[in-house]
Coordinates of C-alpha atoms in Angstrom, one line a residue:
X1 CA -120.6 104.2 65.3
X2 CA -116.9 103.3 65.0
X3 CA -115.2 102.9 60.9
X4 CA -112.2 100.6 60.4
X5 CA -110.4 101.3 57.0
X6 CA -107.5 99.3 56.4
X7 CA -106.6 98.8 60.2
X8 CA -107.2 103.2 61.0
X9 CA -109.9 104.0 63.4
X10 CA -112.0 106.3 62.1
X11 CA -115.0 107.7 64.4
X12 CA -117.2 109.8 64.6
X13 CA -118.0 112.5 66.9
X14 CA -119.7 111.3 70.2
X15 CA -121.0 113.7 73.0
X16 CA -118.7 113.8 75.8
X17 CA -120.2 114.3 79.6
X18 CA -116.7 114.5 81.8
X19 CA -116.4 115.5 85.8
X20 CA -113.5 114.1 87.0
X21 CA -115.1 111.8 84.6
X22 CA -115.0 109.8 81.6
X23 CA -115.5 110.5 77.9
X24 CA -118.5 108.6 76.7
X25 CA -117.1 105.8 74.5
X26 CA -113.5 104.0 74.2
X27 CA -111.2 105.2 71.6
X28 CA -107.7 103.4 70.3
X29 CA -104.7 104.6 71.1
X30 CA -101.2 103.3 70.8
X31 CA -102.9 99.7 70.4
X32 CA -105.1 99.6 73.1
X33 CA -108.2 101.2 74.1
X34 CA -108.8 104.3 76.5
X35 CA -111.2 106.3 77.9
X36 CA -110.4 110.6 78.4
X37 CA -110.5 112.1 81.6
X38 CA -111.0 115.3 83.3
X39 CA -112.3 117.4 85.9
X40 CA -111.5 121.0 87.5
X41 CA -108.5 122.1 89.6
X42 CA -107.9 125.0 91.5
X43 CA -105.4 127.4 89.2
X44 CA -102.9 127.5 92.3
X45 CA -102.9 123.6 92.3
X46 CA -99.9 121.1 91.9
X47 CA -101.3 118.4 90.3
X48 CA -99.5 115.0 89.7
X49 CA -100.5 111.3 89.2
X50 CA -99.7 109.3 92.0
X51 CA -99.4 105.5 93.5
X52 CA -102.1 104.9 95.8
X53 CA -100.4 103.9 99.1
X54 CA -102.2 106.7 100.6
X55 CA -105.5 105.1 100.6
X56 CA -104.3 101.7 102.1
X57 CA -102.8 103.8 104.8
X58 CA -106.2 105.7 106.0
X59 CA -108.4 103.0 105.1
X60 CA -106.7 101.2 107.9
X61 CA -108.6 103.4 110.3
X62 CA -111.6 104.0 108.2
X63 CA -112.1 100.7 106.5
X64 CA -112.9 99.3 102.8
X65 CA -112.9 101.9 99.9
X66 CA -115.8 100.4 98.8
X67 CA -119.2 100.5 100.8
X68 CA -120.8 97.8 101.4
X69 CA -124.4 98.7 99.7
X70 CA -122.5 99.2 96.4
X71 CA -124.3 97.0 93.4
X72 CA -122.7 94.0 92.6
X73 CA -122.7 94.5 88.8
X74 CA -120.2 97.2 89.4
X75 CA -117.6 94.7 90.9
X76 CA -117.6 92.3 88.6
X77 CA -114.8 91.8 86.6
X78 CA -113.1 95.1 88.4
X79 CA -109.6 95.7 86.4
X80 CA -107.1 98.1 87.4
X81 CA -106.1 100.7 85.1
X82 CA -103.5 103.3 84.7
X83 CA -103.6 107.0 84.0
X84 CA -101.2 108.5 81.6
X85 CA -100.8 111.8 79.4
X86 CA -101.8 114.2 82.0
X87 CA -102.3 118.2 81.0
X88 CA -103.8 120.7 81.7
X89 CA -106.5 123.1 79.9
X90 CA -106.5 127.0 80.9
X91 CA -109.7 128.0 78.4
X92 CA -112.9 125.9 76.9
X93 CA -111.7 126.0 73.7
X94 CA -108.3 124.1 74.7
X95 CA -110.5 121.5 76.3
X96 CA -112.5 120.9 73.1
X97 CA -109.6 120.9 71.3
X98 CA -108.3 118.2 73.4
X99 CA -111.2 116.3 73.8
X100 CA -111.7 116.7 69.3
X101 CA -108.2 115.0 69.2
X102 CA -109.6 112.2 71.0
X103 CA -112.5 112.3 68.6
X104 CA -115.0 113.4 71.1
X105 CA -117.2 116.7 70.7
X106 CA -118.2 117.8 74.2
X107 CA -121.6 118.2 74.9
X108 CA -123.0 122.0 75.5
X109 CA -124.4 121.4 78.7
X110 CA -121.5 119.5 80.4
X111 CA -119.2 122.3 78.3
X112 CA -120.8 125.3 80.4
X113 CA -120.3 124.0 83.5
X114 CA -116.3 123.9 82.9
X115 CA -116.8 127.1 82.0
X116 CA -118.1 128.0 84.9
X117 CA -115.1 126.1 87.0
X118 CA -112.8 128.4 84.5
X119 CA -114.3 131.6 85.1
X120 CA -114.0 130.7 89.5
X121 CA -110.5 130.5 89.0
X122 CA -110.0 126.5 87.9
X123 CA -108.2 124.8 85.6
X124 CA -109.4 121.2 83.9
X125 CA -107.5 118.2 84.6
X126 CA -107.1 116.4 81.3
X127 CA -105.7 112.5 81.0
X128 CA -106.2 108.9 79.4
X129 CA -107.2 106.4 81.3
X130 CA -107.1 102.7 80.2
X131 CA -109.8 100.8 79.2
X132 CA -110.4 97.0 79.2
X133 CA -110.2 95.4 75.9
X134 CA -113.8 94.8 74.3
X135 CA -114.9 93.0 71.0
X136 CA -116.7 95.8 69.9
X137 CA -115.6 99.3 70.8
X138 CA -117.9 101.4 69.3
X139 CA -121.0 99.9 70.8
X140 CA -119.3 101.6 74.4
X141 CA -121.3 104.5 74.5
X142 CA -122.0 105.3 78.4
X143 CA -119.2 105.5 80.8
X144 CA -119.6 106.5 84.2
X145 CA -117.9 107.6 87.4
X146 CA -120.3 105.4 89.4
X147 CA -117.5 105.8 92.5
X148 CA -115.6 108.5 93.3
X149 CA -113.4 108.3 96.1
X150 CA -110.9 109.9 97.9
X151 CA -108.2 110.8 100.6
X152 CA -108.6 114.5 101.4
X153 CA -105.8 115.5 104.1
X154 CA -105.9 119.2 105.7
X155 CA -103.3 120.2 107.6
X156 CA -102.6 124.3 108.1
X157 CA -104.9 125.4 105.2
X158 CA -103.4 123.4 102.7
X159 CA -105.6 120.6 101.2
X160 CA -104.1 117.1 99.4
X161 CA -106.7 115.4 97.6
X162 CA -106.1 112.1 96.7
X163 CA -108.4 110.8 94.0
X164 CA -109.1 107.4 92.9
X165 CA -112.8 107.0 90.9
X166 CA -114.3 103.7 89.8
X167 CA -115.5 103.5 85.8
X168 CA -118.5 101.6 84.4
X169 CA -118.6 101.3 80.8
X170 CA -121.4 99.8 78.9
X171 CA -122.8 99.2 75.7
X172 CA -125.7 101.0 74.2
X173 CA -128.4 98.7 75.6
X174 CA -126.6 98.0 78.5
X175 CA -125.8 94.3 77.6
X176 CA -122.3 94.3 77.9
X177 CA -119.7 96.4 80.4
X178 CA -116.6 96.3 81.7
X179 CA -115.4 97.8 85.4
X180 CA -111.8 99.5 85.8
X181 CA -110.5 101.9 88.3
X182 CA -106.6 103.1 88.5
X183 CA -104.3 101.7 90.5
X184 CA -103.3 104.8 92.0
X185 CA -104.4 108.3 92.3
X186 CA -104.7 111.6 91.1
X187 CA -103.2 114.3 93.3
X188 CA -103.9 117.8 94.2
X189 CA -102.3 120.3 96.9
X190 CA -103.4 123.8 97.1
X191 CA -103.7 126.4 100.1
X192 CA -107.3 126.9 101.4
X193 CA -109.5 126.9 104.2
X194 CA -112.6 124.9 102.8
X195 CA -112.2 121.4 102.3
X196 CA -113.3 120.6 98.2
X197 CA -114.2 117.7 96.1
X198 CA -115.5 118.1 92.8
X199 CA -118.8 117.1 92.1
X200 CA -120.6 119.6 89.9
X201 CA -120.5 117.3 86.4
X202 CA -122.0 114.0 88.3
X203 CA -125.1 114.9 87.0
X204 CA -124.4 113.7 83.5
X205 CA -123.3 110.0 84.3
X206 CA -125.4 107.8 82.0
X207 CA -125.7 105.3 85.7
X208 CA -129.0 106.0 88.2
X209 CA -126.3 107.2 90.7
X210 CA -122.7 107.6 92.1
X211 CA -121.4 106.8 95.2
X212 CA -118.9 109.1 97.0
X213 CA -116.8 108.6 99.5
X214 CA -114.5 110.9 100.9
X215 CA -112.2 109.9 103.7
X216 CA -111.6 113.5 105.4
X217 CA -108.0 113.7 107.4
X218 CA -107.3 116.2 109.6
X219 CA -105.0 117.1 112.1
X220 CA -108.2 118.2 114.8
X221 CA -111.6 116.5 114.5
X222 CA -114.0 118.5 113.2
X223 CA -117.9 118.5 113.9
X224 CA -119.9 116.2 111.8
X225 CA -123.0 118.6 111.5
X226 CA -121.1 120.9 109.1
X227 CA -121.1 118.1 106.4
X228 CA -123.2 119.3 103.7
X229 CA -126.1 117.3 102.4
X230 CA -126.5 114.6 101.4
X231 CA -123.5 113.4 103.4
X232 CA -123.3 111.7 106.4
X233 CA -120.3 110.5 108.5
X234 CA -119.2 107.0 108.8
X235 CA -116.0 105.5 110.2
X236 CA -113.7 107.1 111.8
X237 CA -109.9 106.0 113.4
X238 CA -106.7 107.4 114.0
X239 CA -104.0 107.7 110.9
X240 CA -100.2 108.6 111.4
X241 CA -98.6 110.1 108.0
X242 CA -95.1 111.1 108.0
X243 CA -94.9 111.3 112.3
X244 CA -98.2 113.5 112.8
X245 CA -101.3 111.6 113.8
X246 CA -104.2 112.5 112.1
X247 CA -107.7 111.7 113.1
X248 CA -109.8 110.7 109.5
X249 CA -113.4 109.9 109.0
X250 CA -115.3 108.9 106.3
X251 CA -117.7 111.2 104.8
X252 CA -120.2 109.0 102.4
X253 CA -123.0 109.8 99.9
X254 CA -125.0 108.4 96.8
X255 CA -125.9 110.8 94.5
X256 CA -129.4 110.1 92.9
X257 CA -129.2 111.3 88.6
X258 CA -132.0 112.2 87.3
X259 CA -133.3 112.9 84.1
X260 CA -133.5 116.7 84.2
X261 CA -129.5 117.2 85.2
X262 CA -130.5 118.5 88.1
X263 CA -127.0 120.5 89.9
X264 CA -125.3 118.8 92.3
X265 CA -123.4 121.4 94.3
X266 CA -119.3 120.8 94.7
X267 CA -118.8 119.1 98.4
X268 CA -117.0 122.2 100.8
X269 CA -116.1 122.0 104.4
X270 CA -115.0 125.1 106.3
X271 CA -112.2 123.6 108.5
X272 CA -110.1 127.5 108.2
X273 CA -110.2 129.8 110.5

């Protein structure tokens, strides 16, 4: 539960599950509320918020952002949000110091897997996100990445990843939420010759499921039986960026979460040579 003594917040540790995802509960700051926010990035990585004119471009060719099975409940009210304060953590323990300054103690299971992404050569993405104004902060216990999309453009084994993810917060029983997503992105650009999105810490969103999709844009097609499972393709249309013309395709899934935190591998594509 949340304290307020003579207008200071005051609360008490909470479990954090985070993969680019949220903190579990909304937390004050500088007179408004926020959620944290953070996910791996490869150590070579420039990483920098960004507007999200990229997605309007490809989703010319490969249509709405949003596919069209997605629940209802997670559209209503949908406000946009902006992401500020972005760092970056090189070790687990300047993570939990991060997240403890936020007053979130990260869970032991979610905290192993960004171990794991450390020790492969990653570093965690850290940042505040907005959250809506509610009556009752500390009731906001479960908040989930119940979209995560993106703009992934490969072009001579360098990959941009352009990420935008969709929250759902909700109260404890479930009988309040709110819906916010940034306005623009999150971007990465590193050298590779696998096409990456991080999905490894899905499994701890407090929702039945996530949807992803992933609008893959490349300067050659690629063949559509290399997408892992349980992707399949969708759309697909021409895109020009800068004056090359890049063929991009959407790659779309919904990840099932179950009660056991079952893994849910990272999405790769070998595109390299």
């Amino acid at each position: 539960m949340a304290v307020v003594l003579v207008g200071l917040m005051v609360r008490l540790s909470r479990p954090a599950y985070a993969d680019l995802k949220c903190g579990d509960a909304p937390m004050y700051f500088d007179g408004g509320l926020v959620v944290t926010w953070s996910g791996p990035a490869p150590e070579e990585a420039r990483v920098r918020v960004a507007n999200g004119g990229i997605f309007e471009r490809v989703e010319q060719a490969t249509g709405p952002g949003i596919p069209s099975d997605y629940p209802e409940k997670y559209l209503k009210n949908l406000r946009t949000s902006e992401v500020f304060n972005a760092c970056t953590a090189w070790t687990p323990d300047e993570l939990v110091r991060w997240q403890g300054r936020h007053g979130i103690e990260m869970e032991p299971e979610a905290l192993s897997v960004y171990e794991s992404y450390l020790k492969s050569g990653n570093t965690i993405f850290m940042a505040l996100v907005d959250h809506p104004s509610v009556t009752d902060p500390g009731s906001f216990v479960a908040c989930s990445l119940v979209l995560q999309r993106a703009v992934i453009v490969y072009n001579g084994g360098r990959q941009d990843l352009f990420l935008r993810s969709y929250f759902h917060s909700a109260r404890e029983d479930s009988s309040e939420f709110v819906n916010f997503a940034p306005g623009g992105s999150v971007h990465y650009s590193f050298k590779t010759d696998t096409v990456w999105f991080p999905l490894e810490l899905t499994r701890f969103i407090s929702e039945p499921s996530s949807y992803v999709e992933l609008d893959i844009v490349t300067s050659e097609g690629f063949d559509e039986g290399l997408l892992p499972a349980p992707f399949s393709a969708r759309e697909s249309g021409y895109v020009l960026l800068g004056d090359i013309k890049y063929q991009a395709r959407r790659a779309s899934a919904v990840l099932s979460i179950g009660d056991q935190h079952r893994a849910i591998p990272d999405f790769r594509l070998k595109l390299g040579r």
